[in-house]
């Protein structure tokens, strides 16, 4: 998605060899016009599959999942990272190792909001080593639901998450795939 790649190149900050900061339009301040275009693009990429629900993880996946959901006209369920008093009843749970925080946390979705036979599209902001996506996929499988694919805003192609998921036979569609980040130069997979 050229609009996104241009924006990453213009406003993204390379924090280290493998961490990109996009706080000015995606992860802190949000450009809703750009988010709307991302939602439209996910709907175009997955137009051949029936999607009943979009699943993401809080917090940074929620915005893009919601914009995509407007185009699919389906609900969004976000996995919660903390056990709260409002998450009552039974929940599916999975452990996820965080690439950015370097700790393991647990994600949960109430059994009320993930049902067997639902067709699920997983959406997230970044794909690095694939742990967040694999955790969400685990929840989908625990529910007996069908995984239709994984949509990612920014895939870092030099990390192995994309390869792992694709080798598992999972369809992954990324709006921008970064091949390398060297200093301020970001190169994209074509
Ligand atoms: P993974 O689980 O694929 O290793 O990492 C994906 C998750 O970590 C995403 O949900 C995202 O929040 C976070 N993440 C991974 N790499 C980056 C990055 O370079 N920049 C930002 N802002 N978040 C990242």
Short mmCIF file of C-alpha atoms and ligand atoms in Angstrom, two decimals:
data_model
loop_
_atom_site.label_atom_id
_atom_site.label_comp_id
_atom_site.label_asym_id
_atom_site.label_seq_id
_atom_site.Cartn_x
_atom_site.Cartn_y
_atom_site.Cartn_z
CA UNK A 1 0.00 0.00 0.00
CA UNK A 2 1.96 2.98 -1.31
CA UNK A 3 0.18 5.55 0.85
CA UNK A 4 1.28 3.64 3.95
CA UNK A 5 4.84 3.04 2.76
CA UNK A 6 5.25 6.75 1.99
CA UNK A 7 3.97 7.62 5.44
CA UNK A 8 6.29 5.13 7.17
CA UNK A 9 9.26 6.52 5.24
CA UNK A 10 8.25 10.10 6.05
CA UNK A 11 7.20 9.78 9.72
CA UNK A 12 8.46 6.42 10.99
CA UNK A 13 11.36 6.48 13.43
CA UNK A 14 13.82 3.60 13.39
CA UNK A 15 14.57 3.12 17.09
CA UNK A 16 17.01 0.25 16.66
CA UNK A 17 17.89 -2.33 14.01
CA UNK A 18 14.52 -4.01 14.47
CA UNK A 19 12.11 -1.60 16.18
CA UNK A 20 10.09 0.97 14.26
CA UNK A 21 8.15 3.72 15.98
CA UNK A 22 5.03 4.96 14.21
CA UNK A 23 3.52 6.94 17.07
CA UNK A 24 2.67 9.95 14.92
CA UNK A 25 0.03 8.15 12.82
CA UNK A 26 -0.71 4.66 14.22
CA UNK A 27 0.43 3.82 17.75
CA UNK A 28 -0.22 7.01 19.69
CA UNK A 29 -1.58 9.85 17.56
CA UNK A 30 -3.79 8.26 14.89
CA UNK A 31 -4.42 9.42 11.34
CA UNK A 32 -8.03 8.32 10.89
CA UNK A 33 -8.02 9.03 7.15
CA UNK A 34 -5.07 6.67 6.73
CA UNK A 35 -6.70 4.11 9.07
CA UNK A 36 -9.80 4.24 6.89
CA UNK A 37 -7.70 3.54 3.78
CA UNK A 38 -6.08 0.61 5.60
CA UNK A 39 -9.50 -0.77 6.50
CA UNK A 40 -10.59 -0.47 2.87
CA UNK A 41 -7.43 -2.22 1.69
CA UNK A 42 -7.93 -5.16 4.08
CA UNK A 43 -11.50 -5.50 2.79
CA UNK A 44 -10.16 -5.55 -0.80
CA UNK A 45 -7.41 -8.10 -0.01
CA UNK A 46 -9.80 -10.47 1.77
CA UNK A 47 -12.81 -9.85 -0.50
CA UNK A 48 -12.87 -13.53 -1.54
CA UNK A 49 -13.43 -14.91 1.96
CA UNK A 50 -16.45 -14.78 4.23
CA UNK A 51 -15.55 -12.99 7.46
CA UNK A 52 -17.94 -13.06 10.43
CA UNK A 53 -15.72 -11.34 12.98
CA UNK A 54 -12.40 -9.58 13.31
CA UNK A 55 -10.15 -10.50 16.23
CA UNK A 56 -7.25 -8.38 17.46
CA UNK A 57 -5.33 -7.67 20.66
CA UNK A 58 -5.36 -4.53 22.78
CA UNK A 59 -4.31 -1.86 22.49
CA UNK A 60 -2.64 -1.04 19.20
CA UNK A 61 -4.60 -3.48 17.04
CA UNK A 62 -7.99 -2.09 17.98
CA UNK A 63 -8.11 1.02 15.81
CA UNK A 64 -7.15 -0.65 12.54
CA UNK A 65 -9.41 -3.63 13.31
CA UNK A 66 -12.36 -1.26 13.82
CA UNK A 67 -11.77 0.59 10.56
CA UNK A 68 -11.51 -2.73 8.71
CA UNK A 69 -14.66 -3.96 10.44
CA UNK A 70 -16.64 -1.03 8.99
CA UNK A 71 -15.86 -2.34 5.50
CA UNK A 72 -16.59 -5.98 6.35
CA UNK A 73 -19.63 -4.88 8.39
CA UNK A 74 -18.75 -7.27 11.21
CA UNK A 75 -17.98 -6.92 14.95
CA UNK A 76 -14.48 -6.64 16.40
CA UNK A 77 -13.37 -8.62 19.44
CA UNK A 78 -10.13 -7.61 21.07
CA UNK A 79 -8.20 -9.94 23.33
CA UNK A 80 -7.61 -8.43 26.76
CA UNK A 81 -4.15 -8.46 28.26
CA UNK A 82 -5.31 -8.17 31.88
CA UNK A 83 -7.79 -10.21 33.87
CA UNK A 84 -10.42 -7.64 34.85
CA UNK A 85 -13.54 -7.81 36.98
CA UNK A 86 -15.60 -7.21 33.83
CA UNK A 87 -14.20 -10.26 32.05
CA UNK A 88 -16.59 -12.58 33.83
CA UNK A 89 -17.34 -16.19 33.00
CA UNK A 90 -15.14 -18.49 31.05
CA UNK A 91 -12.50 -17.23 28.67
CA UNK A 92 -10.06 -18.67 26.18
CA UNK A 93 -6.52 -17.83 27.21
CA UNK A 94 -3.10 -17.99 25.59
CA UNK A 95 0.43 -16.95 26.59
CA UNK A 96 2.22 -14.45 24.35
CA UNK A 97 5.86 -13.39 24.50
CA UNK A 98 6.10 -9.68 23.80
CA UNK A 99 8.83 -8.66 21.38
CA UNK A 100 8.76 -5.00 22.41
CA UNK A 101 8.42 -5.55 26.19
CA UNK A 102 10.43 -8.81 26.36
CA UNK A 103 8.00 -10.38 28.81
CA UNK A 104 5.28 -12.99 28.61
CA UNK A 105 1.69 -11.91 29.09
CA UNK A 106 -1.65 -13.66 28.79
CA UNK A 107 -4.40 -12.74 26.37
CA UNK A 108 -8.03 -13.64 26.93
CA UNK A 109 -11.29 -13.58 25.02
CA UNK A 110 -14.60 -14.41 26.67
CA UNK A 111 -16.18 -17.61 25.38
CA UNK A 112 -19.30 -15.48 24.74
CA UNK A 113 -17.59 -13.65 21.87
CA UNK A 114 -15.82 -16.44 20.01
CA UNK A 115 -18.01 -19.28 18.81
CA UNK A 116 -17.38 -22.52 16.94
CA UNK A 117 -17.82 -22.24 13.16
CA UNK A 118 -17.39 -18.44 13.06
CA UNK A 119 -15.07 -17.24 10.29
CA UNK A 120 -12.38 -15.11 11.87
CA UNK A 121 -9.96 -12.61 10.41
CA UNK A 122 -7.07 -11.73 12.74
CA UNK A 123 -5.75 -8.19 12.39
CA UNK A 124 -2.80 -6.52 14.12
CA UNK A 125 -0.59 -3.47 13.67
CA UNK A 126 2.83 -5.20 13.48
CA UNK A 127 4.10 -8.67 12.63
CA UNK A 128 7.59 -9.31 14.02
CA UNK A 129 8.24 -12.83 15.36
CA UNK A 130 4.60 -13.82 15.13
CA UNK A 131 3.94 -14.43 18.83
CA UNK A 132 0.93 -12.08 19.10
CA UNK A 133 -0.63 -13.52 15.92
CA UNK A 134 0.02 -17.10 17.09
CA UNK A 135 -1.60 -16.30 20.46
CA UNK A 136 -4.70 -14.92 18.73
CA UNK A 137 -4.79 -17.92 16.37
CA UNK A 138 -4.58 -20.22 19.40
CA UNK A 139 -7.69 -18.51 20.86
CA UNK A 140 -9.52 -18.94 17.53
CA UNK A 141 -8.63 -22.63 17.45
CA UNK A 142 -9.58 -23.16 21.11
CA UNK A 143 -13.03 -21.82 20.21
CA UNK A 144 -13.31 -24.20 17.26
CA UNK A 145 -13.71 -21.20 14.95
CA UNK A 146 -12.28 -20.97 11.41
CA UNK A 147 -9.21 -18.83 10.78
CA UNK A 148 -9.64 -17.08 7.42
CA UNK A 149 -6.33 -15.25 7.52
CA UNK A 150 -4.13 -12.69 9.22
CA UNK A 151 -4.04 -9.04 8.16
CA UNK A 152 -1.10 -6.95 9.29
CA UNK A 153 -0.40 -3.25 8.81
CA UNK A 154 3.41 -3.47 8.99
CA UNK A 155 5.26 -6.76 8.60
CA UNK A 156 8.96 -6.69 9.37
CA UNK A 157 10.06 -9.21 6.76
CA UNK A 158 13.51 -9.57 8.27
CA UNK A 159 11.97 -11.16 11.37
CA UNK A 160 10.50 -14.63 11.10
CA UNK A 161 6.81 -14.23 12.03
CA UNK A 162 5.61 -14.02 8.42
CA UNK A 163 7.57 -17.12 7.41
CA UNK A 164 6.30 -19.10 10.39
CA UNK A 165 2.66 -18.28 9.70
CA UNK A 166 2.90 -18.84 5.93
CA UNK A 167 4.69 -22.18 6.43
CA UNK A 168 1.76 -23.18 8.65
CA UNK A 169 -0.45 -22.59 5.62
CA UNK A 170 -1.96 -19.42 7.06
CA UNK A 171 -2.82 -16.66 4.63
CA UNK A 172 -1.03 -13.47 5.64
CA UNK A 173 -1.73 -10.15 3.94
CA UNK A 174 0.47 -7.22 4.96
CA UNK A 175 -0.09 -3.64 3.84
CA UNK A 176 3.66 -2.94 3.96
CA UNK A 177 6.50 -5.42 4.28
CA UNK A 178 9.77 -3.92 5.46
CA UNK A 179 12.79 -5.77 4.14
CA UNK A 180 15.43 -3.81 6.05
CA UNK A 181 15.90 -0.79 8.28
CA UNK A 182 19.35 0.76 8.11
CA UNK A 183 19.67 4.02 9.97
CA UNK A 184 17.00 6.21 8.46
CA UNK A 185 16.65 4.14 5.30
CA UNK A 186 13.72 1.76 5.15
CA UNK A 187 13.44 -0.64 2.24
CA UNK A 188 10.27 -2.49 1.33
CA UNK A 189 9.61 -5.87 -0.22
CA UNK A 190 8.10 -5.41 -3.69
P1 LIG B 1 5.36 -10.33 17.37
O1 LIG B 1 4.39 -10.91 18.35
O2 LIG B 1 4.98 -10.62 15.94
O3 LIG B 1 6.77 -10.65 17.68
O4 LIG B 1 5.24 -8.75 17.54
C1 LIG B 1 4.05 -8.11 17.20
C2 LIG B 1 3.53 -7.26 18.31
O5 LIG B 1 4.60 -6.54 18.94
C3 LIG B 1 2.57 -6.24 17.76
O6 LIG B 1 1.32 -6.45 18.37
C4 LIG B 1 3.15 -4.89 18.09
O7 LIG B 1 2.33 -4.26 19.05
C5 LIG B 1 4.50 -5.15 18.70
N1 LIG B 1 5.61 -4.80 17.79
C6 LIG B 1 6.49 -5.65 17.20
N2 LIG B 1 7.44 -5.00 16.54
C7 LIG B 1 7.15 -3.68 16.66
C8 LIG B 1 7.79 -2.50 16.16
O8 LIG B 1 8.82 -2.51 15.47
N3 LIG B 1 7.20 -1.32 16.50
C9 LIG B 1 6.07 -1.26 17.27
N4 LIG B 1 5.57 -0.05 17.53
N5 LIG B 1 5.46 -2.36 17.75
C10 LIG B 1 5.99 -3.56 17.45
#
